[in-house]
Short mmCIF file of C-alpha atoms and ligand atoms in Angstrom, two decimals:
data_model
loop_
_atom_site.label_atom_id
_atom_site.label_comp_id
_atom_site.label_asym_id
_atom_site.label_seq_id
_atom_site.Cartn_x
_atom_site.Cartn_y
_atom_site.Cartn_z
CA MET A 982 62.29 -11.27 -8.52
CA THR A 983 61.86 -10.09 -4.98
CA ASP A 984 64.16 -11.64 -2.44
CA ALA A 985 62.07 -13.51 0.14
CA ARG A 986 64.59 -12.58 2.85
CA GLN A 987 64.23 -8.89 2.04
CA PRO A 988 60.99 -7.59 3.60
CA ALA A 989 58.89 -5.57 1.15
CA THR A 990 58.52 -1.85 1.74
CA ARG A 991 55.27 -1.25 3.55
CA HIS A 992 53.21 1.85 2.80
CA LEU A 993 50.16 3.23 4.56
CA ILE A 994 47.84 4.51 1.85
CA SER A 995 44.47 3.09 2.90
CA ILE A 996 43.33 1.97 6.34
CA ASN A 997 42.83 -1.38 4.59
CA ASP A 998 46.59 -1.68 4.15
CA LEU A 999 46.59 -2.73 7.82
CA THR A 1000 45.02 -5.83 9.29
CA ASN A 1001 43.01 -5.48 12.51
CA ASP A 1002 45.92 -7.01 14.42
CA GLU A 1003 48.32 -4.50 12.92
CA ILE A 1004 46.03 -1.66 13.97
CA GLU A 1005 46.03 -3.08 17.49
CA SER A 1006 49.82 -3.28 17.48
CA VAL A 1007 50.10 0.37 16.37
CA PHE A 1008 47.91 1.25 19.38
CA GLU A 1009 50.09 -0.78 21.74
CA THR A 1010 53.16 1.07 20.50
CA ALA A 1011 51.39 4.45 20.75
CA ALA A 1012 50.25 3.66 24.30
CA SER A 1013 53.79 2.68 25.29
CA TYR A 1014 55.16 5.99 23.96
CA LEU A 1015 52.44 7.89 25.76
CA GLU A 1016 53.25 6.05 28.96
CA ALA A 1017 56.99 6.68 28.67
CA GLN A 1018 57.10 10.18 27.21
CA ARG A 1019 54.01 12.04 28.29
CA ASP A 1020 53.58 15.31 30.10
CA PRO A 1021 52.89 14.41 33.75
CA ASP A 1022 50.35 17.25 33.93
CA VAL A 1023 48.44 16.54 30.68
CA PRO A 1024 47.65 12.83 30.15
CA HIS A 1025 47.22 12.98 26.35
CA ARG A 1026 50.29 15.10 25.59
CA ILE A 1027 53.77 13.86 24.66
CA LYS A 1028 56.44 16.04 26.22
CA HIS A 1029 59.70 14.10 26.27
CA SER A 1030 61.89 12.83 23.46
CA SER A 1031 63.57 9.48 22.92
CA GLU A 1032 66.34 8.16 20.69
CA THR A 1033 64.24 5.55 18.85
CA ALA A 1034 64.59 7.11 15.38
CA ARG A 1035 67.91 8.87 15.87
CA GLY A 1036 69.54 9.58 12.51
CA ARG A 1037 66.32 8.97 10.54
CA ILE A 1038 64.63 11.64 8.41
CA LEU A 1039 60.96 12.17 7.61
CA ALA A 1040 60.01 14.21 4.51
CA SER A 1041 56.62 15.90 4.63
CA LEU A 1042 55.41 16.67 1.14
CA PHE A 1043 52.23 18.69 1.31
CA TYR A 1044 50.38 19.97 -1.75
CA GLU A 1045 47.33 21.04 0.28
CA PRO A 1046 46.88 23.07 3.47
CA SER A 1047 47.49 21.28 6.77
CA THR A 1048 48.09 22.13 10.41
CA ARG A 1049 47.56 18.98 12.46
CA THR A 1050 48.71 16.26 10.11
CA ARG A 1051 51.97 17.87 9.04
CA LEU A 1052 52.96 19.35 12.38
CA SER A 1053 52.02 16.27 14.41
CA PHE A 1054 54.04 14.06 12.04
CA GLU A 1055 57.01 16.38 12.32
CA SER A 1056 56.60 16.61 16.10
CA ALA A 1057 56.29 12.81 16.26
CA MET A 1058 59.57 12.39 14.34
CA LEU A 1059 61.33 14.87 16.62
CA ARG A 1060 59.96 13.13 19.73
CA LEU A 1061 61.41 9.89 18.37
CA GLY A 1062 64.80 11.59 18.12
CA GLY A 1063 64.70 11.84 14.31
CA ALA A 1064 64.53 14.90 12.05
CA SER A 1065 62.16 16.16 9.39
CA ILE A 1066 62.38 18.10 6.14
CA THR A 1067 59.37 19.81 4.59
CA SER A 1068 57.94 20.93 1.31
CA ALA A 1069 54.61 22.48 2.18
CA ASP A 1070 54.06 25.08 -0.53
CA PRO A 1071 53.44 23.71 -4.03
CA ALA A 1072 54.19 27.16 -5.44
CA THR A 1073 57.81 26.88 -4.26
CA ALA A 1074 58.27 23.19 -5.14
CA SER A 1075 59.37 21.82 -8.52
CA THR A 1076 55.75 20.97 -9.28
CA ALA A 1077 55.46 24.65 -10.20
CA LYS A 1078 58.04 23.97 -12.94
CA GLY A 1079 56.05 20.98 -14.19
CA GLU A 1080 57.67 18.12 -12.27
CA SER A 1081 55.55 15.02 -11.75
CA LEU A 1082 54.78 13.60 -8.31
CA ALA A 1083 56.37 10.34 -9.47
CA ASP A 1084 59.71 12.07 -10.13
CA SER A 1085 59.49 14.17 -6.94
CA VAL A 1086 59.08 11.15 -4.67
CA ARG A 1087 61.83 9.24 -6.46
CA VAL A 1088 64.19 12.13 -5.75
CA ILE A 1089 63.00 12.67 -2.16
CA SER A 1090 63.54 8.97 -1.44
CA ASN A 1091 67.27 9.81 -1.52
CA TYR A 1092 66.85 12.56 1.06
CA ALA A 1093 64.59 10.90 3.63
CA ASP A 1094 63.74 7.51 5.13
CA LEU A 1095 59.99 7.94 4.71
CA ILE A 1096 57.56 10.36 3.10
CA VAL A 1097 54.24 11.75 4.32
CA LEU A 1098 52.22 13.03 1.39
CA ARG A 1099 49.13 15.20 1.18
CA HIS A 1100 47.70 15.89 -2.26
CA PRO A 1101 44.45 17.24 -3.73
CA ARG A 1102 44.04 14.31 -6.15
CA ASP A 1103 42.32 11.06 -5.18
CA GLY A 1104 44.79 8.19 -5.42
CA ALA A 1105 47.94 10.38 -5.44
CA ALA A 1106 49.42 8.53 -2.47
CA ARG A 1107 49.17 5.12 -4.19
CA LEU A 1108 50.88 6.53 -7.26
CA ALA A 1109 53.64 7.98 -5.05
CA ALA A 1110 54.07 4.60 -3.34
CA LYS A 1111 54.64 2.99 -6.75
CA TYR A 1112 57.58 5.25 -7.46
CA ALA A 1113 59.10 6.00 -4.05
CA GLY A 1114 61.94 3.90 -2.73
CA VAL A 1115 60.92 4.47 0.89
CA PRO A 1116 57.63 4.00 2.80
CA VAL A 1117 54.90 6.48 1.85
CA ILE A 1118 52.24 7.52 4.33
CA ASN A 1119 49.04 8.98 2.99
CA GLY A 1120 48.38 12.23 4.84
CA GLY A 1121 45.14 12.72 2.88
CA ASP A 1122 44.63 12.32 -0.89
CA GLY A 1123 41.69 14.24 -2.35
CA SER A 1124 38.48 12.84 -0.97
CA HIS A 1125 39.83 9.28 -1.01
CA GLU A 1126 41.32 8.40 2.41
CA HIS A 1127 43.17 9.69 5.46
CA PRO A 1128 44.22 6.52 7.30
CA THR A 1129 46.42 8.10 9.98
CA GLN A 1130 43.53 10.33 11.07
CA THR A 1131 41.48 7.17 11.49
CA LEU A 1132 44.17 5.64 13.67
CA CYS A 1133 44.04 8.79 15.86
CA ASP A 1134 40.23 8.51 15.95
CA LEU A 1135 40.22 4.84 16.96
CA PHE A 1136 42.98 5.40 19.49
CA THR A 1137 40.91 8.20 21.05
CA LEU A 1138 37.97 5.83 21.45
CA ARG A 1139 40.29 3.26 22.97
CA ARG A 1140 41.55 5.82 25.50
CA GLU A 1141 37.93 6.68 26.28
CA ASN A 1142 37.41 2.99 27.09
CA ARG A 1143 35.03 2.47 24.20
CA ASP A 1144 34.88 -1.02 22.75
CA LEU A 1145 34.21 -0.72 19.01
CA LYS A 1146 32.15 -3.89 18.80
CA GLY A 1147 28.50 -2.89 18.82
CA LEU A 1148 29.34 0.81 19.29
CA ASN A 1149 26.71 3.12 17.76
CA VAL A 1150 28.60 5.77 15.80
CA ALA A 1151 26.80 8.68 14.12
CA LEU A 1152 28.59 10.44 11.27
CA SER A 1153 27.47 13.95 10.41
CA GLY A 1154 28.17 16.39 7.58
CA ASP A 1155 29.99 15.97 4.28
CA LEU A 1156 30.24 12.19 4.03
CA ARG A 1157 30.95 12.40 0.32
CA GLY A 1158 33.89 14.77 0.29
CA SER A 1159 35.51 13.88 3.65
CA ARG A 1160 38.42 11.50 3.27
CA THR A 1161 38.56 11.11 7.05
CA ILE A 1162 35.05 9.61 6.97
CA HIS A 1163 35.91 7.03 4.32
CA SER A 1164 38.89 5.59 6.21
CA PHE A 1165 37.01 5.77 9.51
CA ILE A 1166 33.92 3.89 8.38
CA TYR A 1167 35.91 1.05 6.83
CA ALA A 1168 37.70 0.63 10.16
CA LEU A 1169 34.48 0.91 12.19
CA ALA A 1170 32.85 -1.76 10.04
CA ARG A 1171 35.88 -4.03 10.37
CA PHE A 1172 35.72 -3.74 14.15
CA ASN A 1173 31.96 -4.41 14.14
CA ALA A 1174 30.62 -0.97 15.07
CA ASN A 1175 27.18 0.21 13.85
CA LEU A 1176 27.10 3.22 11.53
CA ILE A 1177 24.41 5.90 11.73
CA LEU A 1178 24.73 8.15 8.70
CA MET A 1179 23.51 11.75 9.04
CA PRO A 1180 24.88 13.47 5.92
CA ALA A 1181 24.23 17.05 4.86
CA LYS A 1182 21.75 17.19 1.98
CA GLY A 1183 23.27 15.66 -1.17
CA MET A 1184 26.47 14.68 0.67
CA GLY A 1185 25.92 10.98 1.33
CA LEU A 1186 28.66 8.39 0.94
CA PRO A 1187 30.14 7.89 -2.54
CA GLU A 1188 28.45 4.92 -4.28
CA HIS A 1189 31.56 2.77 -4.27
CA VAL A 1190 32.11 3.29 -0.54
CA ASP A 1191 28.49 2.34 0.17
CA ARG A 1192 28.85 -0.73 -2.02
CA ARG A 1193 32.07 -1.84 -0.35
CA LEU A 1194 30.46 -1.49 3.06
CA ARG A 1195 27.65 -3.80 2.05
CA GLU A 1196 29.54 -6.25 -0.10
CA GLU A 1197 32.98 -6.48 1.47
CA PHE A 1198 32.67 -5.23 5.02
CA ARG A 1199 29.55 -7.21 5.90
CA CYS A 1200 27.41 -4.19 6.69
CA VAL A 1201 23.66 -4.73 6.55
CA PRO A 1202 21.58 -1.59 5.90
CA ALA A 1203 18.34 -1.15 7.83
CA PRO A 1204 15.28 -0.95 5.52
CA THR A 1205 14.86 2.73 4.60
CA SER A 1206 11.12 2.91 5.30
CA ASP A 1207 11.49 1.44 8.82
CA LEU A 1208 14.43 3.76 9.49
CA LYS A 1209 12.60 6.89 8.35
CA ALA A 1210 9.63 5.94 10.50
CA ALA A 1211 11.94 5.62 13.52
CA ASP A 1212 13.98 8.81 12.94
CA ALA A 1213 13.59 10.97 9.85
CA SER A 1214 16.93 12.74 10.50
CA VAL A 1215 18.90 9.53 9.95
CA ASP A 1216 19.74 8.77 6.35
CA ALA A 1217 21.09 5.24 6.75
CA LEU A 1218 21.90 2.73 9.46
CA TYR A 1219 24.36 -0.09 8.89
CA VAL A 1220 24.79 -2.94 11.30
CA THR A 1221 27.90 -5.05 10.85
CA ALA A 1222 27.36 -8.79 10.66
CA ASP A 1223 29.20 -10.35 13.55
CA GLN A 1224 31.09 -12.91 11.49
CA PRO A 1225 34.69 -13.19 10.43
CA HIS A 1226 35.51 -11.57 7.11
CA GLN A 1227 36.28 -14.26 4.57
CA LEU A 1228 37.84 -14.31 1.16
CA SER A 1229 35.47 -14.56 -1.81
CA LEU A 1230 32.41 -14.70 0.37
CA LEU A 1231 29.50 -14.97 -2.01
CA THR A 1232 26.67 -14.97 0.48
CA GLU A 1233 24.96 -11.82 1.69
CA PRO A 1234 25.83 -11.04 5.30
CA ASP A 1235 23.20 -12.42 7.59
CA LEU A 1236 22.42 -10.94 10.99
CA GLY A 1237 20.19 -13.84 11.90
CA ALA A 1238 17.35 -11.47 12.89
CA PRO A 1239 15.83 -8.17 11.67
CA ILE A 1240 17.71 -5.06 12.79
CA ASP A 1241 16.35 -3.62 16.02
CA ILE A 1242 16.46 -0.02 14.78
CA ALA A 1243 15.04 1.52 17.94
CA SER A 1244 17.76 0.04 20.14
CA LYS A 1245 20.56 1.17 17.81
CA LEU A 1246 19.27 4.73 17.79
CA ALA A 1247 18.36 4.86 21.49
CA GLN A 1248 21.93 5.40 22.60
CA VAL A 1249 24.43 7.12 20.33
CA ASP A 1250 27.93 6.41 21.64
CA VAL A 1251 29.87 8.67 19.27
CA VAL A 1252 28.96 11.67 17.11
CA TYR A 1253 31.68 12.29 14.51
CA VAL A 1254 31.35 15.74 12.93
CA THR A 1255 33.04 16.89 9.73
CA ARG A 1256 33.27 20.26 8.04
CA PHE A 1257 31.88 21.03 4.59
CA GLN A 1258 34.80 20.20 2.28
CA LYS A 1259 34.36 23.36 0.24
CA GLU A 1260 37.53 22.75 -1.79
CA ARG A 1261 35.96 19.57 -3.25
CA TRP A 1262 32.64 21.10 -4.31
CA LYS A 1263 31.96 23.63 -7.04
CA ASP A 1264 28.73 24.87 -5.49
CA LYS A 1265 29.78 26.61 -2.30
CA GLU A 1266 26.38 27.52 -0.85
CA GLN A 1267 25.15 24.60 1.22
CA GLU A 1268 22.66 23.87 3.94
CA TYR A 1269 24.79 22.26 6.59
CA PRO A 1270 23.99 20.52 9.90
CA LYS A 1271 25.20 22.26 13.01
CA ILE A 1272 26.10 20.25 16.09
CA GLY A 1273 26.10 21.87 19.52
CA THR A 1274 24.56 21.76 22.97
CA ASN A 1275 21.04 22.08 21.62
CA PHE A 1276 21.37 19.18 19.18
CA LEU A 1277 23.05 17.03 21.84
CA LYS A 1278 20.50 17.60 24.60
CA ALA A 1279 18.41 14.53 23.67
CA THR A 1280 18.78 11.62 26.13
CA LYS A 1281 20.32 9.38 23.46
CA TYR A 1282 23.36 11.68 23.43
CA SER A 1283 23.83 11.81 27.20
CA GLY A 1284 26.84 9.47 27.21
CA THR A 1285 28.13 10.28 23.76
CA ARG A 1286 31.65 11.33 22.76
CA VAL A 1287 31.79 14.14 20.22
CA MET A 1288 34.66 13.86 17.77
CA HIS A 1289 35.91 16.00 14.88
CA PRO A 1290 39.11 15.59 12.83
CA LEU A 1291 39.36 19.40 12.81
CA PRO A 1292 39.64 22.05 11.46
CA ARG A 1293 36.10 23.13 12.31
CA VAL A 1294 34.34 26.05 10.75
CA ASP A 1295 30.72 26.57 11.89
CA GLU A 1296 29.43 23.00 12.04
CA LEU A 1297 30.49 22.42 15.66
CA ASP A 1298 29.61 25.02 18.22
CA VAL A 1299 32.60 26.44 20.16
CA GLU A 1300 30.34 26.69 23.21
CA PHE A 1301 30.34 22.91 23.32
CA ASP A 1302 34.13 22.81 23.95
CA ALA A 1303 33.72 22.92 27.73
CA ASP A 1304 31.29 19.97 27.72
CA PRO A 1305 32.92 16.76 29.03
CA ARG A 1306 31.51 14.91 26.02
CA ALA A 1307 33.81 16.91 23.70
CA VAL A 1308 36.98 14.91 22.96
CA TYR A 1309 38.19 16.54 19.74
CA PHE A 1310 41.18 18.33 21.26
CA GLN A 1311 42.40 15.10 22.88
CA GLN A 1312 41.84 13.46 19.49
CA ALA A 1313 44.20 16.01 17.90
CA ALA A 1314 46.74 15.59 20.74
CA TYR A 1315 46.85 11.81 20.20
CA GLY A 1316 48.13 12.60 16.71
CA VAL A 1317 51.65 12.68 18.15
CA PRO A 1318 51.89 9.28 19.92
CA VAL A 1319 49.88 7.57 17.17
CA ARG A 1320 52.07 9.01 14.42
CA MET A 1321 55.20 8.14 16.43
CA ALA A 1322 53.94 4.56 16.44
CA ILE A 1323 53.23 4.61 12.68
CA ILE A 1324 56.68 6.01 11.86
CA ALA A 1325 58.44 3.50 14.12
CA ALA A 1326 56.40 0.60 12.74
CA LEU A 1327 57.10 1.51 9.09
CA LEU A 1328 60.80 2.09 9.73
CA GLY A 1329 61.16 -1.25 11.50
CA LEU A 1330 61.97 0.44 14.81
CA ALA A 1331 59.07 -1.00 16.80
CA GLY A 1332 60.56 -4.43 17.43
CA GLU A 1333 57.96 -7.19 17.19
CA ARG A 1334 55.36 -4.60 16.30
CA SER A 1335 57.19 -3.38 13.20
CA LEU A 1336 55.09 -3.52 10.04
CA LYS A 1337 58.15 -4.11 7.91
CA GLN A 1338 58.27 -7.76 8.82
CA HIS A 1339 54.90 -8.78 7.38
CA ALA A 1340 53.13 -8.58 4.04
CA GLY A 1341 50.00 -7.33 5.82
CA GLY A 1342 46.89 -5.75 4.39
CA PHE A 1343 43.24 -6.45 4.86
CA ALA A 1344 41.88 -8.18 1.73
CA PRO A 1345 38.26 -9.20 2.07
CA THR A 1346 37.89 -10.23 -1.56
CA LYS A 1347 40.00 -11.88 -4.21
CA GLN A 1348 41.25 -9.31 -6.72
CA VAL A 1349 43.14 -9.61 -9.99
CA LEU A 1350 45.32 -6.79 -11.33
CA TYR A 1351 44.87 -5.34 -14.81
CA SER A 1352 47.62 -2.90 -15.82
CA ARG A 1353 48.19 -1.11 -19.11
CA PRO A 1354 50.33 1.89 -20.13
CA PRO A 1355 48.92 5.41 -19.63
CA GLN A 1356 47.69 5.96 -23.20
CA THR A 1357 46.16 2.49 -23.60
CA GLY A 1358 42.45 1.75 -23.28
CA LEU A 1359 40.26 2.24 -20.23
CA ARG A 1360 40.94 5.21 -17.90
CA CYS A 1361 39.56 5.74 -14.41
CA ALA A 1362 36.12 7.39 -14.55
CA ASN A 1363 36.77 9.66 -11.55
CA PRO A 1364 37.81 13.06 -12.95
CA ASN A 1365 39.72 13.89 -9.75
CA CYS A 1366 41.77 10.71 -9.87
CA ILE A 1367 45.55 11.20 -10.06
CA VAL A 1368 45.58 9.44 -13.46
CA HIS A 1369 43.97 12.57 -14.93
CA ASP A 1370 46.66 14.90 -13.61
CA PRO A 1371 48.53 16.10 -16.71
CA LEU A 1372 51.82 16.08 -14.78
CA GLU A 1373 51.52 12.31 -14.26
CA ARG A 1374 50.70 11.48 -17.91
CA HIS A 1375 53.80 9.33 -18.36
CA TYR A 1376 53.51 7.54 -15.02
CA ALA A 1377 49.87 6.93 -14.15
CA THR A 1378 49.40 3.53 -15.76
CA ASN A 1379 45.81 2.31 -16.12
CA ASP A 1380 45.70 -0.04 -13.16
CA PHE A 1381 42.52 -1.68 -11.94
CA HIS A 1382 41.58 -4.55 -9.71
CA LEU A 1383 38.92 -6.91 -10.97
CA ASP A 1384 36.75 -8.12 -8.15
CA MET A 1385 36.54 -11.87 -8.76
CA ARG A 1386 33.24 -12.27 -6.92
CA HIS A 1387 31.36 -10.51 -9.69
CA GLY A 1388 33.93 -10.53 -12.45
CA SER A 1389 32.25 -7.37 -13.73
CA THR A 1390 33.45 -4.51 -11.52
CA LEU A 1391 36.83 -2.84 -11.86
CA ARG A 1392 38.29 -0.78 -9.06
CA CYS A 1393 40.91 1.84 -9.82
CA LEU A 1394 44.13 0.91 -8.01
CA TYR A 1395 44.75 4.57 -7.13
CA CYS A 1396 41.46 6.22 -6.11
CA GLU A 1397 39.38 3.00 -5.68
CA GLY A 1398 36.56 4.43 -7.77
CA GLU A 1399 34.65 1.71 -9.61
CA ILE A 1400 33.64 1.00 -13.19
CA ASP A 1401 30.85 -1.37 -14.19
CA GLY A 1402 30.26 -2.22 -17.81
CA PHE A 1403 33.20 -2.19 -20.19
CA VAL A 1404 34.28 -4.06 -23.28
CA ALA A 1405 37.37 -6.16 -23.95
CA ALA A 1406 39.38 -5.97 -27.17
CA ASP A 1407 41.99 -8.42 -28.40
CA ARG A 1408 45.16 -7.03 -29.96
CA GLN A 1409 45.65 -10.18 -32.05
CA THR A 1410 42.22 -10.46 -33.61
CA ARG A 1411 41.59 -6.65 -33.53
CA GLN A 1412 38.09 -7.42 -32.28
CA PHE A 1413 36.15 -6.39 -29.20
CA ALA A 1414 33.34 -8.08 -27.27
CA GLY A 1415 31.50 -7.84 -23.96
CA PHE A 1416 33.85 -8.61 -21.08
CA ASP A 1417 33.81 -12.26 -20.06
CA PRO A 1418 36.14 -13.22 -17.18
CA ALA A 1419 36.40 -16.84 -18.40
CA LEU A 1420 37.56 -15.62 -21.82
CA HIS A 1421 39.60 -12.52 -21.04
CA CYS A 1422 40.91 -13.37 -17.61
CA PRO A 1423 41.27 -17.18 -17.57
CA ASP A 1424 42.87 -18.69 -14.45
CA GLU A 1425 42.53 -15.25 -12.88
CA VAL A 1426 45.21 -13.66 -15.08
CA PHE A 1427 44.51 -11.07 -17.78
CA GLY A 1428 45.75 -12.15 -21.21
CA ASP A 1429 48.57 -9.93 -22.54
CA ASP A 1430 46.57 -9.07 -25.65
CA VAL A 1431 43.46 -7.94 -23.79
CA VAL A 1432 42.78 -4.22 -23.69
CA LEU A 1433 39.68 -2.90 -21.92
CA PHE A 1434 37.61 0.05 -23.11
CA ALA A 1435 34.83 1.99 -21.42
CA SER A 1436 32.53 1.57 -24.43
CA GLU A 1437 32.20 0.05 -27.89
CA ASP A 1438 32.71 3.53 -29.35
CA ASP A 1439 36.06 3.86 -27.56
CA ALA A 1440 37.13 0.43 -28.83
CA ARG A 1441 36.10 1.39 -32.39
CA ALA A 1442 37.96 4.69 -32.11
CA ALA A 1443 41.09 2.72 -31.19
CA GLY A 1444 40.73 0.65 -34.37
CA PHE A 1445 38.93 -2.48 -33.13
CA GLY A 1446 35.85 -4.02 -34.70
CA PRO A 1447 32.99 -5.99 -33.14
CA ALA A 1448 33.52 -9.75 -32.84
CA ALA A 1449 31.42 -11.91 -35.17
CA ALA A 1450 28.04 -12.97 -33.78
CA GLY A 1451 28.22 -16.19 -31.76
CA HIS A 1452 31.80 -15.44 -30.68
CA GLY A 1453 31.12 -13.37 -27.62
CA GLU A 1454 29.50 -10.44 -29.41
CA ALA A 1455 29.59 -7.22 -27.46
CA ALA A 1456 26.51 -6.83 -25.28
C1 LIG R 2754 41.16 16.65 7.76
C2 LIG R 2754 41.64 16.52 6.34
O1 LIG R 2754 42.60 17.15 5.92
O2 LIG R 2754 41.06 15.70 5.65
N1 LIG R 2754 42.05 17.35 8.56
C3 LIG R 2754 42.94 16.65 9.33
O3 LIG R 2754 43.89 16.11 8.83
N2 LIG R 2754 42.66 16.54 10.62
C4 LIG R 2754 39.78 17.12 7.88
C5 LIG R 2754 39.34 18.32 7.12
O4 LIG R 2754 40.14 19.00 6.49
O5 LIG R 2754 38.15 18.60 7.18
#
């Protein structure tokens, strides 16, 4: 039993772990640090230190390369008067001896007050949060999410006096592999921006991200034929329905009128560029869009802000750096005050704005948890999910959320990849049948004897037989 007086440990794994109000309060804290501690000569740079987190320790646990995320977190902790310890080379960490992430974070929880994790596997940060005894911050997990980068991105727009509501934001490059994009677009949709997708060939949004945008985040896609007729270089345009997000909303979002495509594309307020995520693709030769002065000379880009999470390779011309529309170095500089605010909020050092005091989290739909031991039944279908990491074989339980609106889509708790179509077996009757929420998940709770399988063949292989006809026979 959790003690109601004891606030739960808050983690920051997905941008959706924060409500819109919580995001705003992180920005207020970041702005106050910037005001109090900045370099008088450089408005976006923190120069002075405080005593806010004196005696506290941040552990940065990085299994993938990083410059900005790790160093800005460590700088942020030092500017707050705290200290940091680092493990940034997997070859010299106990992982090289075969230690699981679950064990590592349990141990590190005794050495530090919070952990920032970067990992090549999708969903690794959620697994770490399950086992750590201190707050875990996701510093990028595979191609899943990078929520603190999104907070830096949104804060940059705020400092540029851009109101997100109705803002036309173009996203260019590897929209499939870039975790920064996934966190950013969820936030943009939640703050009612319009999304103009300009992916490199074959690098559009993952299917589940696209589906969540439409079904949970009230994004309405413009009809493809009308869009292509207006601008063939744009792959998709989403306009966010200007209505409050509601639980279990069954209706399609309604804009009240057809999308005025021409007006959305006539003025692009932000161009967000990402590099080709070569470490996430097997095929390394790609045709890739290049953004620079030539691309940005069209009138629609005259007032735009060009952003990039960095590092850049060749997709963003260095000659553009001197252009006043380029804000990517400020964006990187804001990493320090924003991460100071995140650390302080998670450690309960931000007063009224501390995240520790609230349950929090943005939950647009009603979800029911299904959890079974690692070797039992259905596994996540995403091969890069942390559940498939051999080191985590004893820890990565098969955890999914069932979306109660459909009752037929499971979302992996770790990587948020989705599975449609599965069968349900009963450990008592030793029979399987097509999944029926009313039967297998009555009153929105999974029966203890229910085990899900990806297919009838998998259920048979585990020793179950088909239910008799007329008793919910497998479809
Ligand atoms: C990004 C990342 O690691 O996802 N870098 C960062 O943290 N700013 C972007 C990238 O690597 O392309």
